[in-house]
mmCIF file with all atom_site columns, C-alpha atoms in Angstrom:
data_model
loop_
_atom_site.group_PDB
_atom_site.id
_atom_site.type_symbol
_atom_site.label_atom_id
_atom_site.label_alt_id
_atom_site.label_comp_id
_atom_site.label_asym_id
_atom_site.label_entity_id
_atom_site.label_seq_id
_atom_site.pdbx_PDB_ins_code
_atom_site.Cartn_x
_atom_site.Cartn_y
_atom_site.Cartn_z
_atom_site.occupancy
_atom_site.B_iso_or_equiv
_atom_site.pdbx_formal_charge
_atom_site.auth_seq_id
_atom_site.auth_comp_id
_atom_site.auth_asym_id
_atom_site.auth_atom_id
_atom_site.pdbx_PDB_model_num
ATOM 1   C CA . UNK Z 1 1   ? -29.390  3.997   4.497  1.00 52.00 ? 27  UNK Z CA 1
ATOM 2   C CA . UNK Z 1 2   ? -30.697  7.017   6.202  1.00 52.00 ? 28  UNK Z CA 1
ATOM 3   C CA . UNK Z 1 3   ? -33.599  7.507   4.819  1.00 57.00 ? 29  UNK Z CA 1
ATOM 4   C CA . UNK Z 1 4   ? -34.334  3.807   5.684  1.00 69.00 ? 30  UNK Z CA 1
ATOM 5   C CA . UNK Z 1 5   ? -33.346  4.643   9.107  1.00 65.00 ? 31  UNK Z CA 1
ATOM 6   C CA . UNK Z 1 6   ? -34.838  7.739   9.355  1.00 69.00 ? 32  UNK Z CA 1
ATOM 7   C CA . UNK Z 1 7   ? -37.899  5.387   8.169  1.00 70.00 ? 33  UNK Z CA 1
ATOM 8   C CA . UNK Z 1 8   ? -37.431  2.933   10.273 1.00 75.00 ? 34  UNK Z CA 1
ATOM 9   C CA . UNK Z 1 9   ? -37.804  5.518   14.082 1.00 77.00 ? 35  UNK Z CA 1
ATOM 10  C CA . UNK Z 1 10  ? -41.196  7.330   12.310 1.00 76.00 ? 36  UNK Z CA 1
ATOM 11  C CA . UNK Z 1 11  ? -42.743  3.474   12.030 1.00 78.00 ? 37  UNK Z CA 1
ATOM 12  C CA . UNK Z 1 12  ? -41.362  2.839   14.859 1.00 80.00 ? 38  UNK Z CA 1
ATOM 13  C CA . UNK Z 1 13  ? -42.665  6.875   16.511 1.00 80.00 ? 39  UNK Z CA 1
ATOM 14  C CA . UNK Z 1 14  ? -46.409  5.535   15.495 1.00 83.00 ? 40  UNK Z CA 1
ATOM 15  C CA . UNK Z 1 15  ? -46.687  1.909   16.320 1.00 80.00 ? 41  UNK Z CA 1
ATOM 16  C CA . UNK Z 1 16  ? -46.040  3.436   20.097 1.00 83.00 ? 42  UNK Z CA 1
ATOM 17  C CA . UNK Z 1 17  ? -48.622  5.944   19.572 1.00 83.00 ? 43  UNK Z CA 1
ATOM 18  C CA . UNK Z 1 18  ? -51.297  3.241   18.110 1.00 84.00 ? 44  UNK Z CA 1
ATOM 19  C CA . UNK Z 1 19  ? -50.375  1.171   20.642 1.00 81.00 ? 45  UNK Z CA 1
ATOM 20  C CA . UNK Z 1 20  ? -50.665  4.264   23.804 1.00 82.00 ? 46  UNK Z CA 1
ATOM 21  C CA . UNK Z 1 21  ? -53.820  5.146   21.710 1.00 82.00 ? 47  UNK Z CA 1
ATOM 22  C CA . UNK Z 1 22  ? -55.168  2.246   22.143 1.00 82.00 ? 48  UNK Z CA 1
ATOM 23  C CA . UNK Z 1 23  ? -54.107  1.535   25.476 1.00 80.00 ? 49  UNK Z CA 1
ATOM 24  C CA . UNK Z 1 24  ? -56.102  4.704   26.323 1.00 83.00 ? 50  UNK Z CA 1
ATOM 25  C CA . UNK Z 1 25  ? -59.399  4.162   24.080 1.00 84.00 ? 51  UNK Z CA 1
ATOM 26  C CA . UNK Z 1 26  ? -59.472  0.217   25.612 1.00 89.00 ? 52  UNK Z CA 1
ATOM 27  C CA . UNK Z 1 27  ? -62.519  -0.023  28.189 1.00 91.00 ? 53  UNK Z CA 1
ATOM 28  C CA . UNK Z 1 28  ? -62.555  -1.195  31.668 1.00 92.00 ? 54  UNK Z CA 1
ATOM 29  C CA . UNK Z 1 29  ? -65.180  -3.103  32.532 1.00 94.00 ? 55  UNK Z CA 1
ATOM 30  C CA . UNK Z 1 30  ? -67.117  -3.925  35.649 1.00 94.00 ? 56  UNK Z CA 1
ATOM 31  C CA . UNK Z 1 31  ? -69.760  -6.867  35.826 1.00 95.00 ? 57  UNK Z CA 1
ATOM 32  C CA . UNK Z 1 32  ? -71.221  -6.473  39.848 1.00 94.00 ? 58  UNK Z CA 1
ATOM 33  C CA . UNK Z 1 33  ? -73.814  -9.647  40.459 1.00 94.00 ? 59  UNK Z CA 1
ATOM 34  C CA . UNK Z 1 34  ? -76.254  -9.657  44.415 1.00 92.00 ? 60  UNK Z CA 1
ATOM 35  C CA . UNK Z 1 35  ? -78.604  -12.604 44.603 1.00 91.00 ? 61  UNK Z CA 1
ATOM 36  C CA . UNK Z 1 36  ? -80.308  -13.399 47.864 1.00 87.00 ? 62  UNK Z CA 1
ATOM 37  C CA . UNK Z 1 37  ? -82.906  -15.337 48.113 1.00 82.00 ? 63  UNK Z CA 1
ATOM 38  C CA . UNK Z 1 38  ? -83.490  -16.293 51.838 1.00 74.00 ? 64  UNK Z CA 1
ATOM 39  C CA . UNK Z 1 39  ? -81.017  -17.247 53.794 1.00 72.00 ? 65  UNK Z CA 1
ATOM 40  C CA . UNK Z 1 40  ? -78.764  -18.083 50.420 1.00 75.00 ? 66  UNK Z CA 1
ATOM 41  C CA . UNK Z 1 41  ? -76.494  -15.166 49.769 1.00 80.00 ? 67  UNK Z CA 1
ATOM 42  C CA . UNK Z 1 42  ? -74.055  -14.663 46.675 1.00 86.00 ? 68  UNK Z CA 1
ATOM 43  C CA . UNK Z 1 43  ? -72.134  -11.584 45.605 1.00 89.00 ? 69  UNK Z CA 1
ATOM 44  C CA . UNK Z 1 44  ? -69.915  -11.990 42.965 1.00 92.00 ? 70  UNK Z CA 1
ATOM 45  C CA . UNK Z 1 45  ? -67.426  -8.671  41.233 1.00 92.00 ? 71  UNK Z CA 1
ATOM 46  C CA . UNK Z 1 46  ? -65.406  -9.198  37.597 1.00 93.00 ? 72  UNK Z CA 1
ATOM 47  C CA . UNK Z 1 47  ? -62.755  -6.832  36.423 1.00 92.00 ? 73  UNK Z CA 1
ATOM 48  C CA . UNK Z 1 48  ? -61.305  -6.306  33.241 1.00 91.00 ? 74  UNK Z CA 1
ATOM 49  C CA . UNK Z 1 49  ? -59.354  -4.087  31.955 1.00 87.00 ? 75  UNK Z CA 1
ATOM 50  C CA . UNK Z 1 50  ? -56.648  -4.126  28.622 1.00 83.00 ? 76  UNK Z CA 1
ATOM 51  C CA . UNK Z 1 51  ? -59.607  -5.726  26.663 1.00 81.00 ? 77  UNK Z CA 1
ATOM 52  C CA . UNK Z 1 52  ? -59.470  -9.314  29.035 1.00 78.00 ? 78  UNK Z CA 1
ATOM 53  C CA . UNK Z 1 53  ? -55.673  -9.268  29.273 1.00 81.00 ? 79  UNK Z CA 1
ATOM 54  C CA . UNK Z 1 54  ? -55.741  -8.078  33.678 1.00 83.00 ? 80  UNK Z CA 1
ATOM 55  C CA . UNK Z 1 55  ? -59.239  -9.078  35.765 1.00 88.00 ? 81  UNK Z CA 1
ATOM 56  C CA . UNK Z 1 56  ? -59.651  -9.156  39.393 1.00 88.00 ? 82  UNK Z CA 1
ATOM 57  C CA . UNK Z 1 57  ? -62.611  -11.186 40.588 1.00 89.00 ? 83  UNK Z CA 1
ATOM 58  C CA . UNK Z 1 58  ? -64.027  -11.943 43.394 1.00 86.00 ? 84  UNK Z CA 1
ATOM 59  C CA . UNK Z 1 59  ? -67.152  -14.377 44.785 1.00 86.00 ? 85  UNK Z CA 1
ATOM 60  C CA . UNK Z 1 60  ? -68.240  -14.399 48.104 1.00 79.00 ? 86  UNK Z CA 1
ATOM 61  C CA . UNK Z 1 61  ? -71.172  -17.645 48.434 1.00 77.00 ? 87  UNK Z CA 1
ATOM 62  C CA . UNK Z 1 62  ? -71.676  -17.369 51.896 1.00 72.00 ? 88  UNK Z CA 1
ATOM 63  C CA . UNK Z 1 63  ? -72.348  -14.778 54.256 1.00 71.00 ? 89  UNK Z CA 1
ATOM 64  C CA . UNK Z 1 64  ? -73.003  -15.545 57.990 1.00 71.00 ? 90  UNK Z CA 1
ATOM 65  C CA . UNK Z 1 65  ? -74.840  -12.978 60.436 1.00 69.00 ? 91  UNK Z CA 1
ATOM 66  C CA . UNK Z 1 66  ? -73.884  -13.354 64.129 1.00 68.00 ? 92  UNK Z CA 1
ATOM 67  C CA . UNK Z 1 67  ? -75.478  -10.775 66.047 1.00 65.00 ? 93  UNK Z CA 1
ATOM 68  C CA . UNK Z 1 68  ? -74.036  -7.264  65.641 1.00 67.00 ? 94  UNK Z CA 1
ATOM 69  C CA . UNK Z 1 69  ? -71.158  -9.705  62.741 1.00 71.00 ? 95  UNK Z CA 1
ATOM 70  C CA . UNK Z 1 70  ? -71.230  -10.924 60.322 1.00 71.00 ? 96  UNK Z CA 1
ATOM 71  C CA . UNK Z 1 71  ? -68.401  -13.300 58.369 1.00 76.00 ? 97  UNK Z CA 1
ATOM 72  C CA . UNK Z 1 72  ? -67.459  -13.575 54.994 1.00 71.00 ? 98  UNK Z CA 1
ATOM 73  C CA . UNK Z 1 73  ? -65.738  -16.463 52.803 1.00 74.00 ? 99  UNK Z CA 1
ATOM 74  C CA . UNK Z 1 74  ? -64.050  -14.594 49.790 1.00 77.00 ? 100 UNK Z CA 1
ATOM 75  C CA . UNK Z 1 75  ? -62.293  -15.822 47.487 1.00 80.00 ? 101 UNK Z CA 1
ATOM 76  C CA . UNK Z 1 76  ? -59.987  -13.691 45.105 1.00 81.00 ? 102 UNK Z CA 1
ATOM 77  C CA . UNK Z 1 77  ? -58.294  -14.619 41.668 1.00 84.00 ? 103 UNK Z CA 1
ATOM 78  C CA . UNK Z 1 78  ? -56.222  -11.882 39.912 1.00 83.00 ? 104 UNK Z CA 1
ATOM 79  C CA . UNK Z 1 79  ? -55.117  -11.893 36.405 1.00 78.00 ? 105 UNK Z CA 1
ATOM 80  C CA . UNK Z 1 80  ? -52.170  -9.961  34.563 1.00 72.00 ? 106 UNK Z CA 1
ATOM 81  C CA . UNK Z 1 81  ? -48.103  -10.172 32.961 1.00 62.00 ? 107 UNK Z CA 1
ATOM 82  C CA . UNK Z 1 82  ? -49.178  -13.803 31.750 1.00 64.00 ? 108 UNK Z CA 1
ATOM 83  C CA . UNK Z 1 83  ? -49.611  -14.674 35.808 1.00 68.00 ? 109 UNK Z CA 1
ATOM 84  C CA . UNK Z 1 84  ? -52.534  -15.688 38.019 1.00 77.00 ? 110 UNK Z CA 1
ATOM 85  C CA . UNK Z 1 85  ? -52.994  -15.410 41.901 1.00 80.00 ? 111 UNK Z CA 1
ATOM 86  C CA . UNK Z 1 86  ? -56.419  -17.579 43.573 1.00 79.00 ? 112 UNK Z CA 1
ATOM 87  C CA . UNK Z 1 87  ? -56.636  -16.523 47.321 1.00 80.00 ? 113 UNK Z CA 1
ATOM 88  C CA . UNK Z 1 88  ? -59.618  -17.534 49.589 1.00 78.00 ? 114 UNK Z CA 1
ATOM 89  C CA . UNK Z 1 89  ? -59.862  -16.105 52.855 1.00 78.00 ? 115 UNK Z CA 1
ATOM 90  C CA . UNK Z 1 90  ? -62.754  -15.250 55.732 1.00 75.00 ? 116 UNK Z CA 1
ATOM 91  C CA . UNK Z 1 91  ? -63.049  -12.161 57.558 1.00 76.00 ? 117 UNK Z CA 1
ATOM 92  C CA . UNK Z 1 92  ? -65.555  -10.929 60.159 1.00 74.00 ? 118 UNK Z CA 1
ATOM 93  C CA . UNK Z 1 93  ? -67.108  -7.201  60.476 1.00 72.00 ? 119 UNK Z CA 1
ATOM 94  C CA . UNK Z 1 94  ? -69.057  -5.988  62.890 1.00 72.00 ? 120 UNK Z CA 1
ATOM 95  C CA . UNK Z 1 95  ? -70.224  -2.515  63.824 1.00 72.00 ? 121 UNK Z CA 1
ATOM 96  C CA . UNK Z 1 96  ? -67.029  -1.473  65.441 1.00 77.00 ? 122 UNK Z CA 1
ATOM 97  C CA . UNK Z 1 97  ? -65.051  -2.098  62.113 1.00 77.00 ? 123 UNK Z CA 1
ATOM 98  C CA . UNK Z 1 98  ? -67.459  -0.657  59.704 1.00 75.00 ? 124 UNK Z CA 1
ATOM 99  C CA . UNK Z 1 99  ? -67.835  2.805   62.139 1.00 79.00 ? 125 UNK Z CA 1
ATOM 100 C CA . UNK Z 1 100 ? -63.806  2.645   61.797 1.00 81.00 ? 126 UNK Z CA 1
ATOM 101 C CA . UNK Z 1 101 ? -63.591  2.101   58.385 1.00 78.00 ? 127 UNK Z CA 1
ATOM 102 C CA . UNK Z 1 102 ? -66.238  5.668   57.525 1.00 79.00 ? 128 UNK Z CA 1
ATOM 103 C CA . UNK Z 1 103 ? -63.988  7.175   60.359 1.00 83.00 ? 129 UNK Z CA 1
ATOM 104 C CA . UNK Z 1 104 ? -60.869  6.687   58.531 1.00 79.00 ? 130 UNK Z CA 1
ATOM 105 C CA . UNK Z 1 105 ? -63.360  7.755   54.634 1.00 79.00 ? 131 UNK Z CA 1
ATOM 106 C CA . UNK Z 1 106 ? -63.981  11.228  56.760 1.00 80.00 ? 132 UNK Z CA 1
ATOM 107 C CA . UNK Z 1 107 ? -60.199  12.053  58.008 1.00 78.00 ? 133 UNK Z CA 1
ATOM 108 C CA . UNK Z 1 108 ? -59.485  11.323  54.054 1.00 77.00 ? 134 UNK Z CA 1
ATOM 109 C CA . UNK Z 1 109 ? -62.393  13.260  52.624 1.00 76.00 ? 135 UNK Z CA 1
ATOM 110 C CA . UNK Z 1 110 ? -60.622  16.337  55.475 1.00 75.00 ? 136 UNK Z CA 1
ATOM 111 C CA . UNK Z 1 111 ? -56.936  15.874  54.164 1.00 74.00 ? 137 UNK Z CA 1
ATOM 112 C CA . UNK Z 1 112 ? -56.897  15.432  49.930 1.00 75.00 ? 138 UNK Z CA 1
ATOM 113 C CA . UNK Z 1 113 ? -57.907  18.232  48.800 1.00 73.00 ? 139 UNK Z CA 1
ATOM 114 C CA . UNK Z 1 114 ? -60.476  18.808  46.460 1.00 76.00 ? 140 UNK Z CA 1
ATOM 115 C CA . UNK Z 1 115 ? -61.982  15.216  47.069 1.00 78.00 ? 141 UNK Z CA 1
ATOM 116 C CA . UNK Z 1 116 ? -65.334  14.998  46.824 1.00 82.00 ? 142 UNK Z CA 1
ATOM 117 C CA . UNK Z 1 117 ? -65.444  17.270  43.595 1.00 86.00 ? 143 UNK Z CA 1
ATOM 118 C CA . UNK Z 1 118 ? -62.055  14.593  41.437 1.00 86.00 ? 144 UNK Z CA 1
ATOM 119 C CA . UNK Z 1 119 ? -65.190  12.140  42.676 1.00 87.00 ? 145 UNK Z CA 1
ATOM 120 C CA . UNK Z 1 120 ? -67.850  13.501  41.150 1.00 89.00 ? 146 UNK Z CA 1
ATOM 121 C CA . UNK Z 1 121 ? -65.563  14.419  37.882 1.00 90.00 ? 147 UNK Z CA 1
ATOM 122 C CA . UNK Z 1 122 ? -63.813  10.617  37.696 1.00 90.00 ? 148 UNK Z CA 1
ATOM 123 C CA . UNK Z 1 123 ? -67.753  9.029   38.320 1.00 91.00 ? 149 UNK Z CA 1
ATOM 124 C CA . UNK Z 1 124 ? -68.946  11.116  35.014 1.00 91.00 ? 150 UNK Z CA 1
ATOM 125 C CA . UNK Z 1 125 ? -67.547  9.674   33.066 1.00 92.00 ? 151 UNK Z CA 1
ATOM 126 C CA . UNK Z 1 126 ? -68.533  6.255   33.825 1.00 93.00 ? 152 UNK Z CA 1
ATOM 127 C CA . UNK Z 1 127 ? -70.866  4.756   31.659 1.00 93.00 ? 153 UNK Z CA 1
ATOM 128 C CA . UNK Z 1 128 ? -73.338  2.570   33.033 1.00 94.00 ? 154 UNK Z CA 1
ATOM 129 C CA . UNK Z 1 129 ? -74.421  -0.253  30.652 1.00 94.00 ? 155 UNK Z CA 1
ATOM 130 C CA . UNK Z 1 130 ? -76.308  -1.916  32.420 1.00 94.00 ? 156 UNK Z CA 1
ATOM 131 C CA . UNK Z 1 131 ? -78.970  -2.196  35.761 1.00 94.00 ? 157 UNK Z CA 1
ATOM 132 C CA . UNK Z 1 132 ? -81.300  -5.455  36.232 1.00 96.00 ? 158 UNK Z CA 1
ATOM 133 C CA . UNK Z 1 133 ? -82.598  -5.373  39.285 1.00 95.00 ? 159 UNK Z CA 1
ATOM 134 C CA . UNK Z 1 134 ? -85.932  -7.424  40.909 1.00 95.00 ? 160 UNK Z CA 1
ATOM 135 C CA . UNK Z 1 135 ? -86.925  -8.237  43.878 1.00 95.00 ? 161 UNK Z CA 1
ATOM 136 C CA . UNK Z 1 136 ? -89.557  -10.542 46.064 1.00 94.00 ? 162 UNK Z CA 1
ATOM 137 C CA . UNK Z 1 137 ? -91.497  -9.128  48.977 1.00 93.00 ? 163 UNK Z CA 1
ATOM 138 C CA . UNK Z 1 138 ? -94.465  -10.561 51.293 1.00 92.00 ? 164 UNK Z CA 1
ATOM 139 C CA . UNK Z 1 139 ? -94.797  -10.121 55.096 1.00 89.00 ? 165 UNK Z CA 1
ATOM 140 C CA . UNK Z 1 140 ? -97.620  -12.703 55.591 1.00 85.00 ? 166 UNK Z CA 1
ATOM 141 C CA . UNK Z 1 141 ? -100.066 -9.298  55.180 1.00 87.00 ? 167 UNK Z CA 1
ATOM 142 C CA . UNK Z 1 142 ? -101.669 -7.896  52.212 1.00 89.00 ? 168 UNK Z CA 1
ATOM 143 C CA . UNK Z 1 143 ? -101.436 -3.447  53.347 1.00 90.00 ? 169 UNK Z CA 1
ATOM 144 C CA . UNK Z 1 144 ? -97.936  -4.217  55.228 1.00 91.00 ? 170 UNK Z CA 1
ATOM 145 C CA . UNK Z 1 145 ? -97.092  -6.049  51.858 1.00 92.00 ? 171 UNK Z CA 1
ATOM 146 C CA . UNK Z 1 146 ? -98.427  -3.467  48.772 1.00 92.00 ? 172 UNK Z CA 1
ATOM 147 C CA . UNK Z 1 147 ? -96.269  -0.732  51.635 1.00 92.00 ? 173 UNK Z CA 1
ATOM 148 C CA . UNK Z 1 148 ? -93.225  -2.758  51.395 1.00 92.00 ? 174 UNK Z CA 1
ATOM 149 C CA . UNK Z 1 149 ? -93.346  -2.753  47.489 1.00 93.00 ? 175 UNK Z CA 1
ATOM 150 C CA . UNK Z 1 150 ? -93.773  0.598   47.912 1.00 93.00 ? 176 UNK Z CA 1
ATOM 151 C CA . UNK Z 1 151 ? -91.177  1.877   49.528 1.00 93.00 ? 177 UNK Z CA 1
ATOM 152 C CA . UNK Z 1 152 ? -89.199  -0.914  47.321 1.00 94.00 ? 178 UNK Z CA 1
ATOM 153 C CA . UNK Z 1 153 ? -90.173  0.668   44.548 1.00 94.00 ? 179 UNK Z CA 1
ATOM 154 C CA . UNK Z 1 154 ? -89.949  4.258   45.701 1.00 94.00 ? 180 UNK Z CA 1
ATOM 155 C CA . UNK Z 1 155 ? -85.943  3.369   46.893 1.00 94.00 ? 181 UNK Z CA 1
ATOM 156 C CA . UNK Z 1 156 ? -85.054  1.469   43.774 1.00 94.00 ? 182 UNK Z CA 1
ATOM 157 C CA . UNK Z 1 157 ? -86.497  4.377   41.735 1.00 94.00 ? 183 UNK Z CA 1
ATOM 158 C CA . UNK Z 1 158 ? -84.543  7.616   43.650 1.00 94.00 ? 184 UNK Z CA 1
ATOM 159 C CA . UNK Z 1 159 ? -81.327  5.524   44.041 1.00 92.00 ? 185 UNK Z CA 1
ATOM 160 C CA . UNK Z 1 160 ? -81.446  5.461   40.380 1.00 92.00 ? 186 UNK Z CA 1
ATOM 161 C CA . UNK Z 1 161 ? -82.355  9.239   40.172 1.00 92.00 ? 187 UNK Z CA 1
ATOM 162 C CA . UNK Z 1 162 ? -80.093  9.583   41.647 1.00 91.00 ? 188 UNK Z CA 1
ATOM 163 C CA . UNK Z 1 163 ? -77.221  8.031   40.324 1.00 90.00 ? 189 UNK Z CA 1
ATOM 164 C CA . UNK Z 1 164 ? -78.562  9.519   36.896 1.00 90.00 ? 190 UNK Z CA 1
ATOM 165 C CA . UNK Z 1 165 ? -76.776  12.923  37.509 1.00 90.00 ? 191 UNK Z CA 1
ATOM 166 C CA . UNK Z 1 166 ? -73.468  10.523  38.773 1.00 90.00 ? 192 UNK Z CA 1
ATOM 167 C CA . UNK Z 1 167 ? -72.848  8.498   36.101 1.00 92.00 ? 193 UNK Z CA 1
ATOM 168 C CA . UNK Z 1 168 ? -73.917  8.839   32.349 1.00 91.00 ? 194 UNK Z CA 1
ATOM 169 C CA . UNK Z 1 169 ? -76.563  6.253   32.065 1.00 91.00 ? 195 UNK Z CA 1
ATOM 170 C CA . UNK Z 1 170 ? -76.782  4.193   28.853 1.00 91.00 ? 196 UNK Z CA 1
ATOM 171 C CA . UNK Z 1 171 ? -79.536  1.877   28.918 1.00 89.00 ? 197 UNK Z CA 1
ATOM 172 C CA . UNK Z 1 172 ? -82.209  2.205   30.303 1.00 91.00 ? 198 UNK Z CA 1
ATOM 173 C CA . UNK Z 1 173 ? -82.167  0.818   33.827 1.00 92.00 ? 199 UNK Z CA 1
ATOM 174 C CA . UNK Z 1 174 ? -84.005  -2.920  34.770 1.00 94.00 ? 200 UNK Z CA 1
ATOM 175 C CA . UNK Z 1 175 ? -86.459  -2.483  38.400 1.00 94.00 ? 201 UNK Z CA 1
ATOM 176 C CA . UNK Z 1 176 ? -89.043  -4.907  39.045 1.00 95.00 ? 202 UNK Z CA 1
ATOM 177 C CA . UNK Z 1 177 ? -90.866  -5.455  42.511 1.00 94.00 ? 203 UNK Z CA 1
ATOM 178 C CA . UNK Z 1 178 ? -93.123  -9.287  42.989 1.00 94.00 ? 204 UNK Z CA 1
ATOM 179 C CA . UNK Z 1 179 ? -95.070  -8.221  46.157 1.00 93.00 ? 205 UNK Z CA 1
ATOM 180 C CA . UNK Z 1 180 ? -95.668  -12.195 48.211 1.00 92.00 ? 206 UNK Z CA 1
ATOM 181 C CA . UNK Z 1 181 ? -99.351  -11.790 49.490 1.00 90.00 ? 207 UNK Z CA 1
ATOM 182 C CA . UNK Z 1 182 ? -99.258  -15.600 50.068 1.00 88.00 ? 208 UNK Z CA 1
ATOM 183 C CA . UNK Z 1 183 ? -96.628  -15.491 53.135 1.00 88.00 ? 209 UNK Z CA 1
ATOM 184 C CA . UNK Z 1 184 ? -93.582  -13.616 55.201 1.00 89.00 ? 210 UNK Z CA 1
ATOM 185 C CA . UNK Z 1 185 ? -90.277  -13.886 52.110 1.00 88.00 ? 211 UNK Z CA 1
ATOM 186 C CA . UNK Z 1 186 ? -87.188  -11.927 50.732 1.00 90.00 ? 212 UNK Z CA 1
ATOM 187 C CA . UNK Z 1 187 ? -85.431  -11.882 47.396 1.00 92.00 ? 213 UNK Z CA 1
ATOM 188 C CA . UNK Z 1 188 ? -83.754  -10.156 45.489 1.00 93.00 ? 214 UNK Z CA 1
ATOM 189 C CA . UNK Z 1 189 ? -81.355  -9.911  42.262 1.00 94.00 ? 215 UNK Z CA 1
ATOM 190 C CA . UNK Z 1 190 ? -79.067  -7.792  41.148 1.00 94.00 ? 216 UNK Z CA 1
ATOM 191 C CA . UNK Z 1 191 ? -76.939  -7.235  38.606 1.00 95.00 ? 217 UNK Z CA 1
ATOM 192 C CA . UNK Z 1 192 ? -74.773  -4.437  36.723 1.00 94.00 ? 218 UNK Z CA 1
ATOM 193 C CA . UNK Z 1 193 ? -72.279  -3.474  34.090 1.00 95.00 ? 219 UNK Z CA 1
ATOM 194 C CA . UNK Z 1 194 ? -70.581  -0.195  34.140 1.00 95.00 ? 220 UNK Z CA 1
ATOM 195 C CA . UNK Z 1 195 ? -67.015  1.078   32.502 1.00 94.00 ? 221 UNK Z CA 1
ATOM 196 C CA . UNK Z 1 196 ? -64.463  3.358   32.720 1.00 93.00 ? 222 UNK Z CA 1
ATOM 197 C CA . UNK Z 1 197 ? -61.713  4.362   30.198 1.00 92.00 ? 223 UNK Z CA 1
ATOM 198 C CA . UNK Z 1 198 ? -58.233  3.274   30.462 1.00 90.00 ? 224 UNK Z CA 1
ATOM 199 C CA . UNK Z 1 199 ? -57.131  6.505   29.818 1.00 89.00 ? 225 UNK Z CA 1
ATOM 200 C CA . UNK Z 1 200 ? -59.741  7.920   32.120 1.00 91.00 ? 226 UNK Z CA 1
ATOM 201 C CA . UNK Z 1 201 ? -59.075  5.699   35.082 1.00 90.00 ? 227 UNK Z CA 1
ATOM 202 C CA . UNK Z 1 202 ? -55.151  7.112   34.482 1.00 90.00 ? 228 UNK Z CA 1
ATOM 203 C CA . UNK Z 1 203 ? -55.734  10.978  34.907 1.00 90.00 ? 229 UNK Z CA 1
ATOM 204 C CA . UNK Z 1 204 ? -58.707  10.160  38.149 1.00 89.00 ? 230 UNK Z CA 1
ATOM 205 C CA . UNK Z 1 205 ? -55.173  8.382   39.437 1.00 87.00 ? 231 UNK Z CA 1
ATOM 206 C CA . UNK Z 1 206 ? -52.850  10.348  38.797 1.00 87.00 ? 232 UNK Z CA 1
ATOM 207 C CA . UNK Z 1 207 ? -54.883  13.806  39.613 1.00 86.00 ? 233 UNK Z CA 1
ATOM 208 C CA . UNK Z 1 208 ? -55.621  12.228  43.181 1.00 83.00 ? 234 UNK Z CA 1
ATOM 209 C CA . UNK Z 1 209 ? -52.162  11.377  43.972 1.00 82.00 ? 235 UNK Z CA 1
ATOM 210 C CA . UNK Z 1 210 ? -51.847  15.083  43.212 1.00 82.00 ? 236 UNK Z CA 1
ATOM 211 C CA . UNK Z 1 211 ? -54.056  16.715  45.658 1.00 79.00 ? 237 UNK Z CA 1
ATOM 212 C CA . UNK Z 1 212 ? -52.745  13.911  48.347 1.00 76.00 ? 238 UNK Z CA 1
ATOM 213 C CA . UNK Z 1 213 ? -48.986  15.317  47.744 1.00 77.00 ? 239 UNK Z CA 1
ATOM 214 C CA . UNK Z 1 214 ? -50.595  18.676  48.457 1.00 75.00 ? 240 UNK Z CA 1
ATOM 215 C CA . UNK Z 1 215 ? -52.261  17.663  51.524 1.00 71.00 ? 241 UNK Z CA 1
ATOM 216 C CA . UNK Z 1 216 ? -51.311  18.254  54.535 1.00 70.00 ? 242 UNK Z CA 1
ATOM 217 C CA . UNK Z 1 217 ? -48.926  15.670  55.881 1.00 67.00 ? 243 UNK Z CA 1
ATOM 218 C CA . UNK Z 1 218 ? -48.748  14.146  51.926 1.00 66.00 ? 244 UNK Z CA 1
ATOM 219 C CA . UNK Z 1 219 ? -49.123  11.195  51.155 1.00 68.00 ? 245 UNK Z CA 1
ATOM 220 C CA . UNK Z 1 220 ? -46.649  9.743   54.259 1.00 74.00 ? 246 UNK Z CA 1
ATOM 221 C CA . UNK Z 1 221 ? -50.090  10.814  56.020 1.00 69.00 ? 247 UNK Z CA 1
ATOM 222 C CA . UNK Z 1 222 ? -52.435  9.194   53.542 1.00 69.00 ? 248 UNK Z CA 1
ATOM 223 C CA . UNK Z 1 223 ? -50.449  6.257   54.122 1.00 71.00 ? 249 UNK Z CA 1
ATOM 224 C CA . UNK Z 1 224 ? -50.574  6.972   58.249 1.00 73.00 ? 250 UNK Z CA 1
ATOM 225 C CA . UNK Z 1 225 ? -54.214  6.571   57.350 1.00 68.00 ? 251 UNK Z CA 1
ATOM 226 C CA . UNK Z 1 226 ? -54.969  3.671   55.578 1.00 67.00 ? 252 UNK Z CA 1
ATOM 227 C CA . UNK Z 1 227 ? -52.513  1.869   57.617 1.00 67.00 ? 253 UNK Z CA 1
ATOM 228 C CA . UNK Z 1 228 ? -54.324  2.018   60.642 1.00 63.00 ? 254 UNK Z CA 1
ATOM 229 C CA . UNK Z 1 229 ? -57.429  1.178   58.993 1.00 57.00 ? 255 UNK Z CA 1
#
């Protein structure tokens, strides 16, 4: 009788350990896609974890500019634990709001212990699986179009160089810049796929929470800053 009971306990413990291991190594997969052609814009973000059991999608089909303000129409869908929620909203983003967000980040950086090193350590666990970025540019003049093409190439390669120092590139980035000498035009399409292990994300979250608690004012000060933002 006791042997059978111990056997069931051992099996349950092994099952829990196996389940925890699977959860730890399961990837959080992030897909991003941006397309801009003339005045047409389209932005998509898709995040999936636990083999698709938890997911979040954000779609911004339109971006409208009004002087120093641009308006976003957002469509967000989240699912998990067998439940799905959908939400749509319009947001206006202006210079003042951008500066307020920047100021909030500055306050958080100053408040939280070792935040830059935490960011660098967390990014080192991210794997970049795909990076495709194609651009077509023309300014109506051959010489200026060639200069714009070179500038865009330089910007893209510099960005890849910086990213390679922060995250793990597991695939060769695909970059294209196509000059259009016949007319003034601009279009670009970017897509990427990155992933991080669920366990690494949990550990990073725990370290951030610990650093926030140790900071001056603790979590309460964090909440005050984020609520004002």
